[in-house]
Amino acid sequence: MASGELQFIRDLRNRAGHPGGTVRLGIGDDCAVLRPPKGHDILVTTDFSLEGRHFRRDWHPAASAGHRCLARGLSDLAAMGAHPMAAFLSLALPTGFTRRAANRKWLDGFLGGLLHLAKQTKTPLAGGDTSTAPGDAILADIVLLGSTPAGTELRRSKARPGDSLYVTGYLGGASAELAALASSPRSFRNANPAADHPHLYPQPQLRAGQRLRNLASAAIDISDGLSTDLAHLCEESRVGAIVEADALPLHPLLNNKEDALHHALHGGEDYQLLFTAPASSKIPRSIGSTPITRIGAIVRGKAITLRSNGTAERLQPAGWEHSL
Ligand code: ADP
Ligand code: MG
């Protein structure tokens, strides 16, 4: 898509603006040039956003698909306490895609959603690649670079028996909203990105992650669901955990829902942080406007237990897992 591609990149370059900060050279040359802050390590993460798998054009507003594409990567940076440095977007579009006005509008909305979150989080779009896709689906891959002061990143592997277990924000909202979206996509067409839409417009917890660098022992973001991500953290740390069902901060979208606990435990894509901290850490009640809730504790062994109303059962990971 020669001329289409050139025009597309020209427009994108204008919209992305002049980066500055750690990005010395952004879109337009063969490579971007970054200069990380002195004494910082560089953290790198990459995430696919594939049509039909991560978003649907008949469900998600274009801006939501773009927002979510970047938010997934930012949440990984948040989980390790990093400051975003730059984003790189590789995009494959079906052959002839931009010939149709409706498709151009979709692309415009996608980039608008992505660039709006990029601006909010000071994450310059510093490059990428553009190609035609072999099939009919839109394929996007985002690479994010971030930095932390050397050696201070938060890891999954440093939880210790006796630590308390916490989450940021609320749980289960994203999967509750996804269910509502699936049953009535039309009612979400004009969803306001600035309002609380936990599935369409999740807010990556960058500020919380950065603050937790000096307080938490281990952290992970909840992308696949609390039960699954807690199992990852416990496995990497070689510990077990006890979760108090009554303590889980349920998202208001779960009010009066019978399966509220199921959404909170196993619903994916909340993009909140799950973290552990020793008793000696003074964990604040909130970071910015995000509440912090203690939901349990880390214990010796391997078992992950859910306690509710005096009973205890094994908490099996039942969140998202790709079957390859
Ligand atoms: P090359 O062929 O040398 O790789 P390209 O023509 O692919 O260069 O890209 C030209 C410039 O536009 C590069 O700086 C590249 O990073 C940027 N670019 C291309 N596609 C995208 C995209 N989807 N998002 C952001 N930047 C892009
Ligand atoms: Mg290229």
Short mmCIF file of C-alpha atoms and ligand atoms in Angstrom, two decimals:
data_model
loop_
_atom_site.label_atom_id
_atom_site.label_comp_id
_atom_site.label_asym_id
_atom_site.label_seq_id
_atom_site.Cartn_x
_atom_site.Cartn_y
_atom_site.Cartn_z
CA MET A 1 0.00 0.00 0.00
CA ALA A 2 2.77 2.37 -1.08
CA SER A 3 1.13 5.80 -1.27
CA GLY A 4 -1.47 4.83 1.32
CA GLU A 5 1.29 3.82 3.68
CA LEU A 6 3.33 7.00 3.14
CA GLN A 7 0.31 9.23 3.69
CA PHE A 8 -0.70 7.23 6.73
CA ILE A 9 2.73 7.59 8.33
CA ARG A 10 2.84 11.32 7.48
CA ASP A 11 -0.50 11.84 9.23
CA LEU A 12 0.55 9.71 12.15
CA ARG A 13 3.76 11.68 12.53
CA ASN A 14 1.82 14.94 12.69
CA ARG A 15 -0.65 13.57 15.17
CA ALA A 16 2.01 12.02 17.40
CA GLY A 17 3.71 15.44 17.63
CA HIS A 18 7.24 16.21 18.76
CA PRO A 19 8.22 13.80 21.49
CA GLY A 20 11.03 15.35 23.58
CA GLY A 21 12.04 14.06 27.02
CA THR A 22 13.71 10.68 26.80
CA VAL A 23 12.84 10.36 23.09
CA ARG A 24 15.53 12.29 21.20
CA LEU A 25 14.26 11.17 17.79
CA GLY A 26 10.78 9.82 17.10
CA ILE A 27 8.82 8.84 13.97
CA GLY A 28 10.52 9.56 10.62
CA ASP A 29 13.93 7.92 10.60
CA ASP A 30 15.02 4.29 10.40
CA CYS A 31 15.20 4.03 14.17
CA ALA A 32 14.01 6.06 17.13
CA VAL A 33 16.70 7.32 19.50
CA LEU A 34 16.00 7.19 23.23
CA ARG A 35 18.08 8.44 26.13
CA PRO A 36 16.99 6.84 29.40
CA PRO A 37 17.31 8.87 32.61
CA LYS A 38 20.77 8.50 34.21
CA GLY A 39 21.07 5.44 36.42
CA HIS A 40 17.85 3.85 35.16
CA ASP A 41 17.25 0.35 33.84
CA ILE A 42 15.09 -0.11 30.73
CA LEU A 43 11.99 -2.34 30.86
CA VAL A 44 10.41 -3.70 27.68
CA THR A 45 7.02 -5.30 27.10
CA THR A 46 5.07 -6.25 23.98
CA ASP A 47 1.36 -7.03 23.53
CA PHE A 48 -0.82 -8.11 20.63
CA SER A 49 -4.24 -6.56 19.95
CA LEU A 50 -5.79 -8.80 17.32
CA GLU A 51 -9.22 -8.28 15.81
CA GLY A 52 -11.54 -11.13 16.78
CA ARG A 53 -9.35 -12.08 19.74
CA HIS A 54 -8.82 -8.85 21.71
CA PHE A 55 -11.40 -6.58 20.14
CA ARG A 56 -14.31 -6.74 17.71
CA ARG A 57 -15.17 -3.96 15.30
CA ASP A 58 -18.89 -4.71 15.82
CA TRP A 59 -18.57 -4.40 19.61
CA HIS A 60 -15.77 -2.00 20.51
CA PRO A 61 -15.82 1.67 19.57
CA ALA A 62 -12.63 2.32 17.54
CA ALA A 63 -11.27 4.63 20.26
CA SER A 64 -11.70 1.85 22.82
CA ALA A 65 -9.73 -0.61 20.66
CA GLY A 66 -6.89 1.94 20.39
CA HIS A 67 -7.02 2.80 24.10
CA ARG A 68 -6.98 -0.87 25.12
CA CYS A 69 -4.08 -1.62 22.76
CA LEU A 70 -1.85 0.84 24.65
CA ALA A 71 -3.39 0.23 28.10
CA ARG A 72 -2.37 -3.45 28.08
CA GLY A 73 1.29 -2.56 27.72
CA LEU A 74 1.12 0.36 30.16
CA SER A 75 -0.37 -1.97 32.77
CA ASP A 76 2.67 -4.26 32.43
CA LEU A 77 4.94 -1.24 33.02
CA ALA A 78 2.79 -0.24 36.01
CA ALA A 79 3.09 -3.74 37.49
CA MET A 80 6.87 -3.35 37.64
CA GLY A 81 6.80 0.25 38.87
CA ALA A 82 8.16 1.71 35.64
CA HIS A 83 7.86 5.16 34.11
CA PRO A 84 6.82 4.96 30.42
CA MET A 85 9.49 6.11 27.95
CA ALA A 86 8.06 5.36 24.49
CA ALA A 87 5.58 3.24 22.54
CA PHE A 88 6.04 1.52 19.16
CA LEU A 89 3.01 0.39 17.16
CA SER A 90 3.15 -2.30 14.49
CA LEU A 91 -0.06 -2.34 12.52
CA ALA A 92 -1.23 -4.68 9.74
CA LEU A 93 -4.40 -3.72 7.87
CA PRO A 94 -6.35 -5.81 5.33
CA THR A 95 -5.40 -5.00 1.71
CA GLY A 96 -7.24 -1.90 0.44
CA PHE A 97 -8.53 -1.10 3.93
CA THR A 98 -8.18 2.68 3.74
CA ARG A 99 -10.09 2.91 0.41
CA ARG A 100 -13.36 2.82 2.32
CA ALA A 101 -14.41 5.94 4.23
CA ALA A 102 -15.89 3.88 7.09
CA ASN A 103 -12.53 2.13 7.51
CA ARG A 104 -10.62 5.43 7.45
CA LYS A 105 -12.94 6.66 10.17
CA TRP A 106 -12.29 3.51 12.21
CA LEU A 107 -8.51 3.94 11.86
CA ASP A 108 -8.81 7.58 12.84
CA GLY A 109 -10.78 6.61 15.95
CA PHE A 110 -8.34 3.84 16.85
CA LEU A 111 -5.34 6.17 16.67
CA GLY A 112 -7.31 8.88 18.48
CA GLY A 113 -8.01 6.54 21.40
CA LEU A 114 -4.41 5.34 21.50
CA LEU A 115 -2.87 8.81 21.24
CA HIS A 116 -5.20 10.27 23.85
CA LEU A 117 -4.06 7.73 26.44
CA ALA A 118 -0.47 8.22 25.25
CA LYS A 119 -0.75 11.93 25.98
CA GLN A 120 -2.42 11.39 29.37
CA THR A 121 0.36 9.04 30.45
CA LYS A 122 3.22 10.95 28.76
CA THR A 123 4.08 7.98 26.55
CA PRO A 124 5.27 9.30 23.18
CA LEU A 125 4.53 7.13 20.12
CA ALA A 126 8.08 6.99 18.78
CA GLY A 127 7.77 4.58 15.86
CA GLY A 128 6.35 1.36 14.52
CA ASP A 129 5.70 -0.47 11.30
CA THR A 130 2.78 -0.55 8.90
CA SER A 131 1.88 -3.36 6.53
CA THR A 132 -0.99 -5.08 4.80
CA ALA A 133 -2.40 -8.09 6.64
CA PRO A 134 -2.66 -11.48 4.92
CA GLY A 135 -6.35 -11.84 5.88
CA ASP A 136 -9.35 -9.72 6.79
CA ALA A 137 -8.42 -8.99 10.38
CA ILE A 138 -6.66 -5.95 11.79
CA LEU A 139 -3.52 -6.90 13.69
CA ALA A 140 -1.76 -4.52 16.06
CA ASP A 141 1.26 -5.07 18.24
CA ILE A 142 2.47 -2.54 20.75
CA VAL A 143 5.97 -2.43 22.20
CA LEU A 144 6.48 -0.29 25.28
CA LEU A 145 9.72 0.84 26.86
CA GLY A 146 9.84 2.14 30.39
CA SER A 147 12.47 2.80 33.03
CA THR A 148 13.06 2.46 36.76
CA PRO A 149 15.98 3.57 38.92
CA ALA A 150 18.50 0.72 38.52
CA GLY A 151 17.55 -2.45 40.36
CA THR A 152 14.32 -1.13 41.90
CA GLU A 153 11.72 -2.79 39.62
CA LEU A 154 8.87 -4.73 41.22
CA ARG A 155 8.86 -8.46 40.44
CA ARG A 156 6.44 -11.35 40.82
CA SER A 157 9.01 -13.42 42.62
CA LYS A 158 9.70 -11.58 45.87
CA ALA A 159 6.60 -12.31 47.99
CA ARG A 160 7.37 -13.87 51.41
CA PRO A 161 5.23 -15.80 53.91
CA GLY A 162 3.72 -13.29 56.35
CA ASP A 163 3.35 -10.54 53.73
CA SER A 164 -0.10 -9.03 53.29
CA LEU A 165 -1.86 -9.25 49.91
CA TYR A 166 -3.46 -6.14 48.38
CA VAL A 167 -5.22 -4.95 45.23
CA THR A 168 -5.64 -1.48 43.75
CA GLY A 169 -9.06 -0.24 42.61
CA TYR A 170 -12.05 -2.53 42.08
CA LEU A 171 -12.39 -6.07 40.73
CA GLY A 172 -14.70 -7.70 38.20
CA GLY A 173 -15.87 -4.50 36.49
CA ALA A 174 -14.16 -5.27 33.19
CA SER A 175 -15.72 -8.70 32.76
CA ALA A 176 -19.13 -7.40 33.87
CA GLU A 177 -18.93 -4.61 31.29
CA LEU A 178 -17.74 -7.05 28.60
CA ALA A 179 -20.83 -9.20 29.22
CA ALA A 180 -23.04 -6.10 28.88
CA LEU A 181 -21.16 -5.06 25.72
CA ALA A 182 -21.66 -8.49 24.16
CA SER A 183 -25.40 -8.40 24.75
CA SER A 184 -25.90 -4.80 23.61
CA PRO A 185 -22.97 -3.28 21.68
CA ARG A 186 -25.10 -0.37 20.47
CA SER A 187 -25.56 1.07 23.92
CA PHE A 188 -21.78 1.49 24.25
CA ARG A 189 -21.21 3.19 20.91
CA ASN A 190 -20.87 6.64 22.45
CA ALA A 191 -19.31 5.60 25.75
CA ASN A 192 -17.40 8.52 27.28
CA PRO A 193 -13.68 7.63 27.56
CA ALA A 194 -13.38 9.92 30.59
CA ALA A 195 -16.10 8.05 32.51
CA ASP A 196 -15.56 4.77 34.41
CA HIS A 197 -15.65 2.05 31.73
CA PRO A 198 -13.51 -0.76 33.16
CA HIS A 199 -13.61 -2.87 29.99
CA LEU A 200 -13.70 -0.24 27.24
CA TYR A 201 -11.34 2.29 28.84
CA PRO A 202 -9.28 0.65 31.61
CA GLN A 203 -6.91 2.99 33.46
CA PRO A 204 -3.44 1.45 33.90
CA GLN A 205 -2.18 1.98 37.46
CA LEU A 206 1.13 3.67 36.61
CA ARG A 207 1.17 6.06 39.54
CA ALA A 208 0.35 3.31 42.03
CA GLY A 209 3.06 1.05 40.60
CA GLN A 210 5.68 3.80 40.82
CA ARG A 211 4.72 4.60 44.42
CA LEU A 212 4.79 0.91 45.37
CA ARG A 213 8.42 0.46 44.25
CA ASN A 214 9.56 1.32 47.79
CA LEU A 215 6.69 -0.39 49.61
CA ALA A 216 5.71 -3.67 47.92
CA SER A 217 7.66 -6.93 47.98
CA ALA A 218 6.07 -8.33 44.78
CA ALA A 219 3.51 -7.22 42.20
CA ILE A 220 1.67 -8.35 39.07
CA ASP A 221 -1.09 -6.72 37.04
CA ILE A 222 -4.49 -8.40 36.86
CA SER A 223 -4.83 -9.04 33.15
CA ASP A 224 -5.97 -12.69 33.19
CA GLY A 225 -8.09 -12.56 36.36
CA LEU A 226 -7.21 -12.46 40.07
CA SER A 227 -7.21 -16.26 40.53
CA THR A 228 -4.86 -16.82 37.59
CA ASP A 229 -2.54 -13.87 38.24
CA LEU A 230 -2.29 -14.68 41.97
CA ALA A 231 -1.29 -18.23 40.99
CA HIS A 232 1.47 -16.75 38.76
CA LEU A 233 2.75 -14.56 41.60
CA CYS A 234 2.67 -17.45 44.09
CA GLU A 235 4.42 -19.81 41.70
CA GLU A 236 7.20 -17.33 40.95
CA SER A 237 7.62 -16.57 44.66
CA ARG A 238 7.24 -20.24 45.73
CA VAL A 239 4.59 -19.37 48.30
CA GLY A 240 0.88 -19.95 48.96
CA ALA A 241 -1.85 -17.43 49.77
CA ILE A 242 -5.12 -16.96 51.63
CA VAL A 243 -7.75 -14.71 50.04
CA GLU A 244 -10.64 -13.34 52.12
CA ALA A 245 -13.72 -13.33 49.89
CA ASP A 246 -15.49 -10.71 52.02
CA ALA A 247 -12.60 -8.30 51.63
CA LEU A 248 -12.61 -8.23 47.81
CA PRO A 249 -13.41 -4.71 46.53
CA LEU A 250 -16.24 -5.46 44.09
CA HIS A 251 -16.73 -3.03 41.22
CA PRO A 252 -20.06 -1.12 41.46
CA LEU A 253 -21.14 -2.76 38.16
CA LEU A 254 -21.41 -5.98 40.17
CA ASN A 255 -24.02 -4.60 42.59
CA ASN A 256 -26.85 -7.11 43.04
CA LYS A 257 -25.24 -9.57 40.63
CA GLU A 258 -25.45 -13.21 41.64
CA ASP A 259 -22.13 -14.09 40.04
CA ALA A 260 -20.32 -11.03 41.47
CA LEU A 261 -17.71 -13.12 43.29
CA HIS A 262 -17.02 -15.14 40.14
CA HIS A 263 -16.40 -11.95 38.11
CA ALA A 264 -14.14 -10.54 40.84
CA LEU A 265 -12.07 -13.72 41.20
CA HIS A 266 -11.84 -14.90 37.61
CA GLY A 267 -12.86 -12.02 35.31
CA GLY A 268 -9.87 -10.76 33.36
CA GLU A 269 -8.65 -7.41 32.13
CA ASP A 270 -9.27 -5.29 35.22
CA TYR A 271 -5.67 -4.02 34.81
CA GLN A 272 -5.45 -3.40 38.53
CA LEU A 273 -2.32 -4.27 40.50
CA LEU A 274 -2.11 -7.26 42.85
CA PHE A 275 0.78 -6.83 45.26
CA THR A 276 2.30 -8.04 48.50
CA ALA A 277 4.03 -6.10 51.25
CA PRO A 278 5.64 -6.94 54.59
CA ALA A 279 4.06 -5.68 57.83
CA SER A 280 6.84 -3.08 58.08
CA SER A 281 5.60 -1.29 54.92
CA LYS A 282 3.08 1.49 55.59
CA ILE A 283 0.59 0.89 52.77
CA PRO A 284 -1.58 3.97 52.18
CA ARG A 285 -5.38 3.61 51.92
CA SER A 286 -5.29 5.13 48.49
CA ILE A 287 -2.83 6.34 45.88
CA GLY A 288 -4.25 9.34 44.07
CA SER A 289 -7.92 8.46 43.63
CA THR A 290 -7.25 4.69 43.58
CA PRO A 291 -8.23 2.82 46.76
CA ILE A 292 -5.91 0.11 48.09
CA THR A 293 -7.52 -2.91 49.76
CA ARG A 294 -5.96 -5.69 51.83
CA ILE A 295 -7.50 -8.94 50.57
CA GLY A 296 -5.44 -11.61 52.28
CA ALA A 297 -1.98 -12.86 53.13
CA ILE A 298 0.94 -14.86 51.81
CA VAL A 299 1.64 -18.18 53.54
CA ARG A 300 4.15 -21.01 53.34
CA GLY A 301 3.51 -23.87 50.94
CA LYS A 302 1.82 -23.89 47.57
CA ALA A 303 -1.90 -23.82 48.36
CA ILE A 304 -4.05 -20.82 47.44
CA THR A 305 -7.10 -20.77 49.71
CA LEU A 306 -10.32 -18.78 49.49
CA ARG A 307 -11.93 -18.09 52.87
CA SER A 308 -15.54 -17.01 53.17
CA ASN A 309 -18.07 -17.21 56.04
CA GLY A 310 -15.85 -19.45 58.11
CA THR A 311 -15.29 -21.98 55.30
CA ALA A 312 -12.13 -22.48 53.31
CA GLU A 313 -11.75 -23.91 49.81
CA ARG A 314 -9.00 -24.23 47.25
CA LEU A 315 -8.96 -21.25 44.85
CA GLN A 316 -8.35 -22.78 41.42
CA PRO A 317 -6.99 -20.50 38.70
CA ALA A 318 -9.97 -20.06 36.36
CA GLY A 319 -9.12 -16.86 34.54
CA TRP A 320 -7.88 -16.39 31.03
CA GLU A 321 -5.39 -18.75 29.41
CA HIS A 322 -4.70 -19.08 25.70
CA SER A 323 -4.99 -22.59 24.36
CA LEU A 324 -2.27 -22.74 21.71
P1 ADP B 1 11.54 1.49 7.22
O1 ADP B 1 11.04 0.95 5.94
O2 ADP B 1 12.89 2.11 7.16
O3 ADP B 1 11.38 0.53 8.35
P2 ADP B 1 9.03 2.77 7.47
O4 ADP B 1 8.63 3.38 6.18
O5 ADP B 1 8.45 1.45 7.87
O6 ADP B 1 10.60 2.75 7.57
O7 ADP B 1 8.68 3.79 8.65
C1 ADP B 1 9.01 5.16 8.55
C2 ADP B 1 8.88 5.77 9.91
O8 ADP B 1 7.54 5.72 10.33
C3 ADP B 1 9.72 5.08 10.98
O9 ADP B 1 10.23 6.07 11.85
C4 ADP B 1 8.71 4.20 11.69
O10 ADP B 1 9.08 4.01 13.03
C5 ADP B 1 7.43 5.03 11.57
N1 ADP B 1 6.21 4.19 11.53
C6 ADP B 1 5.81 3.33 10.57
N2 ADP B 1 4.63 2.74 10.87
C7 ADP B 1 4.29 3.22 12.08
C8 ADP B 1 3.19 2.99 12.97
N3 ADP B 1 2.21 2.11 12.68
N4 ADP B 1 3.17 3.67 14.14
C9 ADP B 1 4.17 4.53 14.45
N5 ADP B 1 5.21 4.81 13.67
C10 ADP B 1 5.28 4.15 12.51
MG MG B 2 9.49 -0.44 8.33
#
